[in-house]
Amino acid sequence: MRKIALLVSASCLTGGIVMAEPVLADDAKTKKSVKTTEQTKEMPEMTVTDAATTKLFPNTAKATPTYVIEGADVRTKINATTVEDTFRYAPGVLIRKRYMGDPNGTLGIRTSNSFQTAHSMVYGDGMPLHNPLRTTFSGAPRWSMVSPSEIETSEVLYGPFSAQYSGNSFGGVVNMTTKMPEKFEAEFDATGMFQTMHRSGRNETLEGFKTFIAAGDKFDKFSIWGSYNHFENQGQPQTINAAAQTTPVLNTAAQRAAQAALPRANGGQNYQLATAAPAVAYGDIGISQPITDLFKMKMGYDFTEELQGRFTFAYENRQDTVDDPNSLLTNANGTTNWGGATAAGVSANTNYYDPLFNKNIVVPGSVFGISSVERNALNYGLSLKGKISTNWKIDTTASYYDAKNHSVTSNLNPNSPQNQYKGQIVDEKPWWATYDLKLATDKFLGRDDLSFMGGYQFNHATLGLKTYNSNNYAEQTTSGLTNDNAGTTQTNAVFSQMEWRFLPDWSLMAGARYDYWQTMDAHVYDYTLPATSKLRIQNYENRDASRISPKASLEFSPNNWTFRYSFSKAYRFPIAEEMYSSQSRLNSQTIAFPGLGPEHGYFHNLMAQYDIPRGYVRANIFYDRVSDEISNTTQVVNGQTTTTFLPIDQTTAVGVDLTFQQNDFFKLPVDVMFNTTIMDKEITKNARNPILVGNQWDRIPRLQINGTLTYHVMPVLDGTVGVRYRSDSFQTLTNTDVASQVMGGTDESTFVDLKAVYKLPVYKGLKSSVSAGIDNVFDANAFENHPFPQRSYFVNASLKY
């Protein structure tokens, strides 16, 4: 009944929005597929348009619900410090960006949550930026390989309804297209960022800045563009350290003596765990300090007016440091308490007595450790897109990504009396190579009513993880290998689809995808186990599997209306981390599951859209049923996090997203955009743990609402107010995390954002602008496992020639 009520409410709301404003007379009918430059300019506010796909290649994802965002609108209306901010107001999209410069800005789309990063695909100019090896917090797309200043247009595709995308599009696909010069141009952009932060005993103003410089030119058929993007910031502490309170047991003389012998930990703040159990907050892990340098070069060559080749090269150096943990606890002598430790300089879960609360708490020394991470990454690709004959077009891209991640963590805080500079070092070497070929025609077999697309894809991804003990983390020396994990996945795929426009206003599209998946060279070596253990050395046999995924859609487009039903059966094969990651780290442990099989599901979407002058109203009703859905299962005990990946027998999700937008609303100088997504996703079958049946899927809000209102005060001055609302959700499948505004929970939240842009007079071809903005105007205190930023301020100056 609840699901039926959701759909009835959505249908009523859609009708209300359509009736809210009459259709005004217009010289040209505005359709969802905007095919002219003039029409695109009429609808600049995040409008669905085929501009990103019809320039040089047909739109072969027509069956997929799509939302397009123009880069010019982002620069005008969003305080975008990194490229993931582009999608801040997109319907059904959740990006867990914990702070400006967060390397773990995980992506969730519709019914796939932000820790199911293997359910979403991200491309920059056709080059994959999603992580095909890692998931959860470490599987975020490589957003920082693209600067927000270079975006021309972006689109979000919802669900696996196009044959050209694998089952990694269960949630959806993000495509970003960057600009190339048509003549000489140069640009300089500088942004300052400030956050007023007051949590866990801190009251500080955090600062950061971003600079972007670029230049390019076109010489006849050859074009070149280069840029440098520098970003650094101070992000609020991402972990508030808290310990559950336990009441001392004093029934016997021995117990009283043991209690009296406990070391004192004075101080702390009254707190609660995500389960609402009483706790003591005793500090944080420290300020996050990301620094990123991105160097990029793009070269293009126009073989003809309708066939373009492009080469892209990018190098990124990224450093993340956390080196100032804060402790609110003091020892009996008044010195700072840095948690439990052994005489050997190793962290220990030590029981303390806190007289302020008359309770015992367990405080490990490792929660006050310091850390640093450095990533060096190369990304380059070669593409060819456009017309190769009278009726046929090509879209092909070969790309390569290679990174080296080096992280260093101390066992104890440097100020701890027991500190002996012991720590841990992790070296990660991920790389992937891809090739994608698509051929398409809108006049198949010489018939005007047939379109065809077919192609081939190759994806190869290798992950290597080595964990070492260190006797001197400051010198980054290693003293022994503790874990060695590695594995490779490879997929070869062929796909095709055909569209038949069998009657006026009617079309039918059908397609299929064949994936052949392999794992190779996988092993897990755990040297923390005894030499006699069978689990110490594990070499896994190569595996392979293949699946066929059918796709279909039916569309009816009379006058200003469009109705489309889309269907897909899709498979998503597990990635290396889900199968082979097995690490013992200072505060966490992961356990491998090498036998994981593919997820598989049925996906349905029914779209209705009505086009109004300079805008549209749209509703999508969607229903997903997924079997063997892989879940990241986590348990935290005394600060130690244990993670593994387990399949859930079946989940069912139903939802609706509604979008309304119009420029020059009621012929006023006002642009309006509003969308809401209503979802319900539950576990419907699970023989392994039946107690979970009926529970809500984790990290999925039942309600999201986004809206922007832009007032064009003058031709040179624009002001925008944006609102982002999401209901609360669970962090665990057990649905036991019920506390709000605490570490480990996900809160209901409303963020209000402001931005104003003033364009200065043009001087000898030099365009300039200044802007100012505020995110989270009302200083909402919200958590998604980690705390989100509090009120943040932005100032920006931009010069373009």
Tab-separated table of C-alpha atoms in Angstrom, residues 40 136 156 164 193 225 280 365-367 402 406 427 484 490 499 519 533 546 548-549 622 703 738 756 767:
chain	number	residue	atom	x	y	z
A	40	THR	CA	19.597	25.470	-26.611
A	136	THR	CA	32.493	2.060	-1.083
A	156	VAL	CA	23.195	12.032	-16.302
A	164	GLN	CA	26.278	0.449	-25.009
A	193	MET	CA	36.863	29.351	0.270
A	225	TRP	CA	44.345	23.477	-25.315
A	280	VAL	CA	31.475	10.191	25.392
A	365	GLY	CA	45.675	5.229	20.820
A	366	SER	CA	45.359	4.679	17.072
A	367	VAL	CA	42.377	7.069	16.786
A	402	ASP	CA	47.692	4.470	-14.148
A	406	HIS	CA	51.220	5.792	-1.097
A	427	ASP	CA	51.087	0.979	-1.448
A	484	ASP	CA	49.631	-8.604	-0.271
A	490	GLN	CA	38.706	-8.196	-17.820
A	499	GLU	CA	15.190	1.731	-33.506
A	519	THR	CA	39.343	-12.803	-13.428
A	533	SER	CA	47.503	-21.416	8.536
A	546	SER	CA	29.241	-14.654	-19.742
A	548	ILE	CA	23.373	-11.595	-22.331
A	549	SER	CA	21.408	-8.485	-21.382
A	622	PHE	CA	10.796	3.420	-12.091
A	703	LEU	CA	12.731	11.755	-0.446
A	738	VAL	CA	18.568	5.781	14.572
A	756	ALA	CA	25.595	36.205	-7.145
A	767	LYS	CA	35.679	39.441	-20.290
